[in-house]
Each structure stands twice: as structure tokens, then as C-alpha cells.
């Protein structure tokens, strides 16, 4: 029996107004989401998981009233039409139109959006109050680029993640085969690769054909090295029309700055971000790329910790897994092994020891582990790296003051703290009278 703590909603990643953030559900989703036409502004009603938008003049805020006693808060995405000079954009029919194997239903209407919270009352006739919504990505019937002559670049930034090469491959194949965009360049070594465009390398269907079988990033990656003005200058110099960025939180912040500079200069350059997070912490997406691989590797670590813990009297196996703000890796790996007694995640605070103020006996993390030791002679605990930061107030504050090269705040080491706190407390309990805790 696994002792689970309640799971709450994951951390949200919202799109910046002029950066299109897309989730990797196949290259069609990615490219079509970038090439879509401007989205109208007024949401009218909700149907299942989709909201339809009715054309109207933009209101003064992002709250959209459609005549019912509630409003929809649309997380809109700024379009190139909003700031590009007249005549700098083209309007072309989507190359997919007219293909015999592409039905008309394949295209997303200009009035489509997705509700942030898909669970609503099945008996109420009213739409939920203050419901959030996101512009729905997908192929539109018009695109805003000359599909035969536009140049695209792809850059991968931040830490490595399983599936990065697959993203690069599918982007290249979709741009080339479905949109006729044959001039695609790969920017090496993350954002710093924009400093020398002569090192950009051409990406063709032939060069990426077996790329999905390779690990790492074929383009290379790095943290930091971001120079907004230099990046946009390089895009202008090389006549780039589409920029695809693959990265996490720090990369998103960098892409936001690039998009803001593009808007300031009124340039017809589209920026799209493919979120790279094995933590699976993006709403409305079942799984982010790399998540399955992370869970599988975590499962192997848990099995080793379980074997070690079982082999010693009062063995305590502790496995710290990735998950800064969400516990999906920890929970899925826990379920996948069946060997875990306790799973701790960032979404839910947990009492380590009793506060002594409650009249009723409160079950705490340490009391639960002690009961497991009494019952079976060992225990296995999985803890996500972002869990329990409130217990390390001083250490967490000092760690948060430090950032890596991408600007991400560092976390205090909850694994080391947990092991020390658990052993110090449990060694004094009756269960450890004969054998002290054997940490594994």
C-alpha cells in the first residue's frame, strides 16, 4: 500500500503576449500553430473542451463577456499583424488546402480556443465564472509567410532532454514536406550560436532522417549566452522569417525578450517556443516529450533503492527525483514500481514531525516511516526535488538567491536534509534499539 499525499494542480506556463508557446504533439501542431492567422477577440460559448470566439473589436482588457453571467479570460497571443508595417506581410493559402488526404475538418477555425479548466458542472446551464482560456493551435486556411522562400531556424537551449532530436527532425520534415519551406538552418550551442551565423548548418530531410534514434541534441545546447539585440540582428542579417526555440523556463524568458525586440522593430519574424520539460508541468497536455523516459529511468533507481533497503535491518531507501514545481515524475515512477511506501511532491506541504499543539495524534512523515519499519523492517521514500522546501527556510532562501546561467532559481538540497532529519529522529526511537537506520 502506497501512502500518497494529495495532488494539486501543476504549475502553469502561460504564453507571453508576443511569443507563441506550443507543446510537442507532433510537428503538424507546431508549425500550423505558428502559421495561423490572427485570432478574433470575443469568446461566445463553451462546447466540451473547446471555446468558440466571435469576431469583435478588442475590448479594453483580456476579460471577454459573451452575454452569460460569467466571463472568459483569454490568454491571447499577439500576432504579427498587430505590429508589422502594412505590406510587410503576405497572405497565402495554406499549402495543405486542396490535398486529397487533408479534410476540411483538419483546419482549426479562426474562432477556436481551449478552456484551461475542462471540468465543469454537468447540470448547470451557466458557464463557469472567471474561466481561463487559451488560443487553440492548429492549421489555419491562411498563412502569413511566403512558404516557398521563407527561411527558418531552429535552436535548442538549456539542459538536455530525451526527444530533443525528435523535435528537430519533425520540424524539419513538416516544414519541408508540408509547407515547402526548404531553407531550414540549425543554430549550434543554444542562444550563443546566434553570434556567428556562418556556423549555422543546413537541415534537410536527408540529414535528419535517422536523427530520432540519437540521444542528446544534434545542434548542441548551452545555458546563458543570450544577447537579445545580437540575436535579432542575426535574424535580420540572414533574412530569417521563422524562429523555432526548444527550451525550458530560462529559454522562455530569452524568447520573450527576442519577441519584444522584434515587436519594437516591427519586423515580420515569427517566434515559436517548444516547451522542453520532462517534469510534465504544462496544463492541458497529457505528456511532454522526455517525460516517459525520465519515469523509466527513475523507476530503475527506485528498484535499486528497494533492493538495498530490503537487504538491511531498518533499511531506509530514499530516492530524490527531478520535479522543481510538480511531482509527476515521482508519482508515475512510484506507481510504476509498486515498491514505494511514501511519495512526497512539491504541490502538497507535509508535516515532518508533530507540532505538539494538536489534541489528536497527527500522522507525520517520520511517524509513518517508523510504522513501516515496525511492520516490514524497511521503508522506501521517493521525494521530488522541489518538495519540502518550506522545511529548509534558511537554506532555501540562500539557494533561491542563486541562479544558474539560464536565470533559474536554485533549490535547497531536500534529499540531503531529509536523510539527515530522518536518521537523526528514527535512531532514537524504540524500533531502532537493536539496529540503527541504514540509509540507502
Coordinates of C-alpha atoms in Angstrom, one line a residue, residues 4-439:
X4 CA 0.1 9.2 -1.2
X5 CA -0.2 12.8 -0.4
X6 CA -2.9 14.7 -2.3
X7 CA -2.0 16.0 -5.7
X8 CA -2.9 19.5 -6.6
X9 CA -2.8 21.4 -9.9
X10 CA 0.7 21.7 -11.6
X11 CA 2.4 25.0 -12.2
X12 CA 1.1 26.9 -15.1
X13 CA 3.2 28.1 -18.0
X14 CA 1.5 31.0 -19.7
X15 CA 2.3 32.4 -23.1
X16 CA 3.8 35.8 -23.3
X17 CA 1.7 38.1 -25.5
X18 CA 4.0 38.0 -28.4
X19 CA 5.6 34.6 -28.0
X20 CA 3.7 31.6 -29.3
X21 CA 4.3 28.7 -26.9
X22 CA 3.5 25.3 -28.4
X23 CA 3.5 21.8 -27.0
X24 CA 5.1 19.0 -28.9
X25 CA 2.2 16.8 -30.0
X26 CA 3.7 16.2 -33.5
X27 CA 5.2 18.6 -36.0
X28 CA 1.8 19.5 -37.6
X29 CA 0.7 21.0 -34.3
X30 CA 3.9 23.0 -34.0
X31 CA 4.1 24.5 -37.5
X32 CA 0.4 25.1 -38.0
X33 CA 0.2 26.8 -34.7
X34 CA 2.9 29.3 -35.8
X35 CA 1.5 30.0 -39.3
X36 CA -2.1 30.6 -38.2
X37 CA -3.9 33.9 -39.0
X38 CA -4.8 36.4 -36.3
X39 CA -7.4 35.2 -33.7
X40 CA -10.5 37.3 -33.1
X41 CA -11.2 38.5 -29.7
X42 CA -14.6 37.8 -28.2
X43 CA -15.4 34.4 -26.7
X44 CA -19.0 33.4 -27.1
X45 CA -19.7 30.0 -25.6
X46 CA -18.1 26.8 -24.4
X47 CA -18.7 23.4 -26.1
X48 CA -17.0 20.4 -24.5
X49 CA -13.3 21.3 -24.3
X50 CA -13.3 24.0 -27.0
X51 CA -14.5 27.6 -26.8
X52 CA -15.6 29.4 -29.9
X53 CA -14.7 33.1 -30.4
X54 CA -16.9 35.6 -32.1
X55 CA -15.2 38.4 -34.1
X56 CA -15.5 41.8 -32.4
X57 CA -13.5 44.9 -31.7
X58 CA -10.9 44.3 -29.0
X59 CA -12.1 45.2 -25.5
X60 CA -10.1 47.1 -23.0
X61 CA -8.9 44.0 -21.2
X62 CA -8.5 40.3 -21.6
X63 CA -11.8 39.6 -20.0
X64 CA -14.3 38.5 -22.6
X65 CA -18.1 38.8 -21.9
X66 CA -20.4 36.7 -24.2
X67 CA -23.7 37.6 -22.7
X68 CA -23.9 35.0 -19.9
X69 CA -23.4 35.7 -16.2
X70 CA -19.6 34.9 -16.4
X71 CA -16.5 35.9 -18.4
X72 CA -13.7 34.1 -20.1
X73 CA -10.1 35.3 -19.6
X74 CA -8.3 34.6 -22.8
X75 CA -4.6 34.1 -22.7
X76 CA -4.1 35.7 -26.1
X77 CA -1.1 35.6 -28.4
X78 CA 0.0 38.8 -30.2
X79 CA 0.0 38.3 -33.9
X80 CA 2.5 39.8 -36.4
X81 CA -0.4 41.8 -37.9
X82 CA -0.6 43.7 -34.6
X83 CA 2.6 45.5 -35.1
X84 CA 4.1 44.8 -38.5
X85 CA 4.0 47.6 -41.1
X86 CA 1.5 47.4 -43.9
X87 CA 2.8 45.5 -46.8
X88 CA 5.4 43.6 -44.9
X89 CA 3.3 40.5 -44.5
X90 CA 1.9 38.3 -47.2
X91 CA -1.4 36.3 -47.2
X92 CA -1.1 32.9 -48.8
X93 CA -3.5 30.0 -48.9
X94 CA -2.3 27.1 -46.7
X95 CA -0.4 24.6 -48.9
X96 CA -2.4 21.8 -47.3
X97 CA -5.7 23.2 -48.8
X98 CA -6.8 21.0 -51.7
X99 CA -4.8 18.0 -50.8
X100 CA -7.0 14.9 -51.2
X101 CA -5.8 13.4 -47.9
X102 CA -6.5 16.5 -45.8
X103 CA -10.2 17.0 -45.0
X104 CA -11.6 20.4 -44.4
X105 CA -12.2 19.5 -40.7
X106 CA -8.5 19.3 -40.3
X107 CA -8.2 23.1 -40.2
X108 CA -8.9 25.0 -37.0
X109 CA -11.4 27.8 -37.1
X110 CA -10.4 31.3 -36.5
X111 CA -12.7 31.4 -33.5
X112 CA -11.3 28.4 -31.6
X113 CA -9.9 28.4 -28.1
X114 CA -9.4 25.8 -25.3
X115 CA -10.7 26.1 -21.8
X116 CA -8.0 26.0 -19.1
X117 CA -10.3 24.0 -16.8
X118 CA -12.2 21.4 -18.7
X119 CA -14.1 20.0 -15.7
X120 CA -17.5 21.9 -15.3
X121 CA -20.8 21.2 -13.8
X122 CA -22.9 18.8 -15.9
X123 CA -26.2 20.2 -14.6
X124 CA -25.6 24.0 -14.7
X125 CA -26.6 26.0 -17.8
X126 CA -24.2 28.7 -16.9
X127 CA -20.5 28.8 -17.9
X128 CA -18.0 28.8 -15.1
X129 CA -17.1 32.2 -13.7
X130 CA -13.6 33.6 -14.5
X131 CA -12.8 30.7 -16.7
X132 CA -9.3 30.9 -18.3
X133 CA -8.8 30.0 -22.0
X134 CA -6.0 29.6 -24.4
X135 CA -5.9 30.2 -28.2
X136 CA -6.2 26.8 -29.9
X137 CA -3.2 26.0 -32.1
X138 CA -3.6 24.2 -35.4
X139 CA -3.6 24.7 -39.2
X140 CA -5.5 27.8 -40.4
X141 CA -6.6 28.2 -44.0
X142 CA -4.2 31.2 -44.5
X143 CA -0.5 31.6 -43.6
X144 CA 1.4 34.8 -43.3
X145 CA 4.7 33.8 -45.0
X146 CA 5.8 33.0 -48.5
X147 CA 6.0 29.3 -47.9
X148 CA 8.4 28.6 -50.8
X149 CA 11.0 31.3 -49.9
X150 CA 10.8 31.7 -46.2
X151 CA 13.9 30.8 -44.2
X152 CA 13.5 29.1 -40.8
X153 CA 16.0 28.5 -38.0
X154 CA 15.9 26.0 -35.1
X155 CA 17.8 26.4 -31.8
X156 CA 17.9 24.1 -28.7
X157 CA 18.8 25.6 -25.4
X158 CA 19.2 24.6 -21.7
X159 CA 19.6 21.1 -20.3
X160 CA 19.4 18.0 -22.4
X161 CA 16.1 16.2 -22.6
X162 CA 15.1 12.9 -24.2
X163 CA 13.3 13.6 -27.5
X164 CA 15.0 16.9 -28.4
X165 CA 16.4 15.4 -31.6
X166 CA 12.9 14.1 -32.5
X167 CA 11.5 17.6 -32.2
X168 CA 14.2 18.9 -34.5
X169 CA 13.6 16.1 -37.0
X170 CA 9.8 16.6 -37.1
X171 CA 10.1 20.3 -37.5
X172 CA 12.4 19.9 -40.5
X173 CA 10.2 17.2 -42.1
X174 CA 7.0 19.2 -41.6
X175 CA 8.4 22.5 -42.9
X176 CA 9.9 20.8 -45.9
X177 CA 7.2 18.2 -46.9
X178 CA 4.0 20.0 -45.9
X179 CA 4.8 23.7 -46.3
X180 CA 7.6 23.7 -49.0
X181 CA 10.0 25.6 -46.7
X182 CA 13.3 24.0 -47.7
X183 CA 15.7 26.5 -46.3
X184 CA 16.0 25.4 -42.6
X185 CA 19.1 26.2 -40.6
X186 CA 20.2 24.7 -37.3
X187 CA 21.8 27.2 -34.8
X188 CA 24.6 25.4 -32.8
X189 CA 25.2 25.7 -29.0
X190 CA 22.0 27.4 -27.9
X191 CA 21.5 31.2 -27.9
X192 CA 25.2 31.9 -28.2
X193 CA 25.1 30.3 -31.6
X194 CA 23.5 33.5 -33.0
X195 CA 26.8 35.3 -32.5
X196 CA 28.2 33.7 -35.6
X197 CA 25.7 32.8 -38.4
X198 CA 28.4 31.4 -40.5
X199 CA 28.3 28.3 -38.3
X200 CA 24.6 27.7 -38.8
X201 CA 24.2 24.4 -40.6
X202 CA 21.5 23.4 -43.2
X203 CA 18.9 20.9 -42.0
X204 CA 17.4 18.8 -44.7
X205 CA 15.1 15.7 -44.6
X206 CA 18.1 13.6 -45.6
X207 CA 20.3 14.9 -42.8
X208 CA 17.6 14.4 -40.1
X209 CA 16.2 11.1 -41.4
X210 CA 17.6 9.0 -38.5
X211 CA 18.0 11.7 -36.0
X212 CA 15.3 10.4 -33.7
X213 CA 17.5 7.4 -32.9
X214 CA 20.2 9.6 -31.4
X215 CA 20.4 11.0 -27.9
X216 CA 21.3 14.5 -26.8
X217 CA 20.9 17.4 -29.2
X218 CA 22.4 17.3 -32.7
X219 CA 22.6 21.1 -32.6
X220 CA 24.3 21.2 -29.2
X221 CA 23.0 23.3 -26.3
X222 CA 24.1 25.7 -23.6
X223 CA 22.9 27.9 -20.8
X224 CA 23.2 31.6 -20.9
X225 CA 24.9 33.4 -23.8
X226 CA 21.7 35.3 -24.6
X227 CA 22.2 38.7 -26.3
X228 CA 18.8 40.0 -27.4
X229 CA 20.0 42.7 -29.8
X230 CA 22.6 40.4 -31.4
X231 CA 20.1 37.6 -31.9
X232 CA 17.6 39.9 -33.7
X233 CA 20.4 41.4 -35.7
X234 CA 21.4 37.9 -36.9
X235 CA 17.8 37.1 -37.8
X236 CA 17.6 40.3 -39.9
X237 CA 21.0 39.8 -41.5
X238 CA 20.2 36.2 -42.5
X239 CA 16.7 37.1 -43.6
X240 CA 15.0 34.7 -41.2
X241 CA 11.2 34.6 -41.2
X242 CA 10.5 31.8 -38.7
X243 CA 12.4 31.1 -35.4
X244 CA 11.7 27.8 -33.5
X245 CA 13.2 27.7 -30.0
X246 CA 13.3 24.4 -28.0
X247 CA 13.9 25.0 -24.2
X248 CA 12.6 25.4 -20.7
X249 CA 11.9 28.3 -18.3
X250 CA 15.2 30.2 -18.9
X251 CA 14.8 29.8 -22.7
X252 CA 11.2 31.1 -22.5
X253 CA 12.4 34.2 -20.9
X254 CA 15.0 34.6 -23.6
X255 CA 12.4 34.1 -26.3
X256 CA 10.2 36.7 -24.7
X257 CA 13.0 39.2 -25.0
X258 CA 13.6 38.4 -28.6
X259 CA 9.9 38.7 -29.4
X260 CA 9.7 42.0 -27.7
X261 CA 12.7 43.3 -29.7
X262 CA 11.1 42.1 -32.9
X263 CA 7.9 43.9 -32.0
X264 CA 9.8 47.1 -31.2
X265 CA 11.4 47.0 -34.6
X266 CA 8.1 45.9 -36.3
X267 CA 9.8 43.0 -38.1
X268 CA 7.8 40.2 -39.8
X269 CA 9.6 37.4 -37.9
X270 CA 7.6 34.7 -36.1
X271 CA 8.9 33.2 -32.9
X272 CA 7.6 29.9 -31.6
X273 CA 8.7 28.0 -28.5
X274 CA 8.5 24.3 -28.0
X275 CA 8.5 23.8 -24.1
X276 CA 11.2 21.4 -23.0
X277 CA 10.3 20.0 -19.6
X278 CA 10.5 16.4 -18.5
X279 CA 8.6 17.4 -15.4
X280 CA 5.3 17.3 -17.4
X281 CA 4.2 20.5 -15.8
X282 CA 2.2 22.0 -18.7
X283 CA -1.6 22.2 -18.4
X284 CA -3.9 20.6 -20.9
X285 CA -1.1 18.3 -22.2
X286 CA -1.2 14.6 -21.3
X287 CA 2.6 14.2 -21.5
X288 CA 5.5 16.4 -22.5
X289 CA 8.3 14.9 -24.6
X290 CA 11.0 13.2 -22.5
X291 CA 8.6 12.5 -19.6
X292 CA 8.2 8.8 -20.3
X293 CA 12.0 8.3 -20.5
X294 CA 12.5 10.2 -17.2
X295 CA 9.9 8.0 -15.4
X296 CA 11.5 4.8 -16.8
X297 CA 15.0 5.8 -15.5
X298 CA 13.5 6.9 -12.2
X299 CA 11.8 3.5 -11.9
X300 CA 15.2 1.8 -12.2
X301 CA 16.7 3.9 -9.4
X302 CA 13.7 3.1 -7.1
X303 CA 14.1 -0.6 -7.7
X304 CA 17.8 -0.4 -6.7
X305 CA 16.9 1.6 -3.6
X306 CA 14.2 -1.0 -2.7
X307 CA 16.7 -3.9 -3.1
X308 CA 19.2 -2.2 -0.9
X309 CA 16.7 -1.3 1.8
X310 CA 15.2 -4.8 2.0
X311 CA 18.7 -6.3 2.4
X312 CA 19.4 -4.4 5.7
X313 CA 17.7 -4.3 9.1
X314 CA 15.9 -1.0 9.3
X315 CA 16.9 -0.2 5.8
X316 CA 15.6 3.2 4.5
X317 CA 15.8 3.8 0.8
X318 CA 15.5 7.5 -0.2
X319 CA 15.3 8.5 -3.9
X320 CA 15.3 12.1 -4.9
X321 CA 13.9 12.8 -8.4
X322 CA 13.5 15.7 -10.7
X323 CA 10.5 17.9 -10.2
X324 CA 11.0 21.5 -9.2
X325 CA 7.4 22.5 -9.1
X326 CA 5.4 19.3 -9.9
X327 CA 5.6 15.7 -8.7
X328 CA 4.6 13.9 -11.9
X329 CA 7.9 12.0 -12.3
X330 CA 7.9 11.0 -8.7
X331 CA 4.3 9.8 -8.7
X332 CA 4.4 8.0 -12.0
X333 CA 7.7 6.2 -11.1
X334 CA 6.2 5.3 -7.7
X335 CA 3.1 3.8 -9.4
X336 CA 5.3 2.1 -11.9
X337 CA 7.4 0.1 -9.4
X338 CA 4.9 -0.8 -6.6
X339 CA 7.9 -0.7 -4.2
X340 CA 7.4 2.7 -2.6
X341 CA 5.9 3.4 0.8
X342 CA 5.8 7.2 0.7
X343 CA 5.9 9.7 -2.1
X344 CA 6.4 13.4 -1.4
X345 CA 5.7 16.1 -4.0
X346 CA 6.0 19.9 -4.2
X347 CA 2.3 20.5 -4.6
X348 CA 1.5 19.4 -1.1
X349 CA 3.1 20.5 2.2
X350 CA 3.8 17.7 4.6
X351 CA 4.4 17.6 8.4
X352 CA 7.8 16.1 9.2
X353 CA 7.2 15.9 12.9
X354 CA 4.2 16.6 15.2
X355 CA 3.8 20.2 16.2
X356 CA 2.7 19.3 19.8
X357 CA -0.3 21.6 19.6
X358 CA -2.9 19.3 18.3
X359 CA -5.1 17.4 20.8
X360 CA -5.3 14.4 18.4
X361 CA -2.3 12.4 17.4
X362 CA -1.2 13.6 14.0
X363 CA 0.4 11.2 11.5
X364 CA 3.6 12.7 10.2
X365 CA 6.2 11.7 7.7
X366 CA 8.5 10.3 10.4
X367 CA 5.8 8.6 12.3
X368 CA 4.6 6.9 9.1
X369 CA 8.1 5.7 8.2
X370 CA 8.5 4.4 11.8
X371 CA 5.3 2.4 11.4
X372 CA 6.6 0.9 8.2
X373 CA 9.9 -0.1 9.8
X374 CA 8.0 -1.8 12.6
X375 CA 5.7 -3.7 10.2
X376 CA 8.1 -4.8 7.5
X377 CA 11.6 -3.9 8.6
X378 CA 12.4 -1.4 5.9
X379 CA 10.9 1.6 4.0
X380 CA 11.3 3.3 0.6
X381 CA 10.7 7.0 0.2
X382 CA 10.5 9.0 -3.1
X383 CA 10.8 12.7 -2.9
X384 CA 10.7 15.3 -5.7
X385 CA 13.5 17.9 -5.6
X386 CA 11.0 20.7 -5.1
X387 CA 9.2 19.1 -2.1
X388 CA 9.7 20.2 1.4
X389 CA 11.4 23.5 0.6
X390 CA 9.4 25.1 3.4
X391 CA 11.2 22.9 5.9
X392 CA 14.5 24.4 4.8
X393 CA 13.6 28.0 5.1
X394 CA 17.2 29.4 5.6
X395 CA 18.8 27.0 3.1
X396 CA 16.0 27.6 0.6
X397 CA 16.3 31.4 0.9
X398 CA 20.0 31.2 0.3
X399 CA 19.6 28.8 -2.6
X400 CA 16.9 30.9 -4.2
X401 CA 19.2 33.9 -4.2
X402 CA 21.5 32.0 -6.6
X403 CA 20.6 31.3 -10.2
X404 CA 22.1 29.2 -12.9
X405 CA 23.3 30.7 -16.3
X406 CA 19.7 30.5 -17.6
X407 CA 18.3 32.5 -14.7
X408 CA 16.6 29.6 -12.9
X409 CA 16.5 29.9 -9.1
X410 CA 18.3 27.1 -7.4
X411 CA 16.7 24.9 -4.8
X412 CA 18.0 23.7 -1.4
X413 CA 19.0 20.0 -1.4
X414 CA 15.9 18.4 0.1
X415 CA 17.4 14.9 -0.3
X416 CA 20.4 15.5 1.9
X417 CA 18.2 17.3 4.5
X418 CA 15.6 14.6 4.5
X419 CA 18.1 11.8 5.0
X420 CA 19.7 13.6 7.9
X421 CA 16.4 14.5 9.6
X422 CA 15.0 11.0 9.2
X423 CA 18.1 9.2 10.6
X424 CA 18.5 11.6 13.5
X425 CA 14.9 11.2 14.6
X426 CA 14.4 7.5 13.9
X427 CA 17.7 6.3 15.5
X428 CA 16.2 7.5 18.9
X429 CA 13.0 5.5 18.5
X430 CA 12.4 2.0 20.0
X431 CA 12.3 0.5 16.6
X432 CA 16.0 1.2 16.2
X433 CA 17.0 0.0 19.6
X434 CA 18.9 -3.0 18.1
X435 CA 19.8 -1.7 14.7
X436 CA 20.2 1.9 13.6
X437 CA 18.8 3.3 10.3
X438 CA 20.7 2.0 7.3
X439 CA 20.3 4.8 4.7

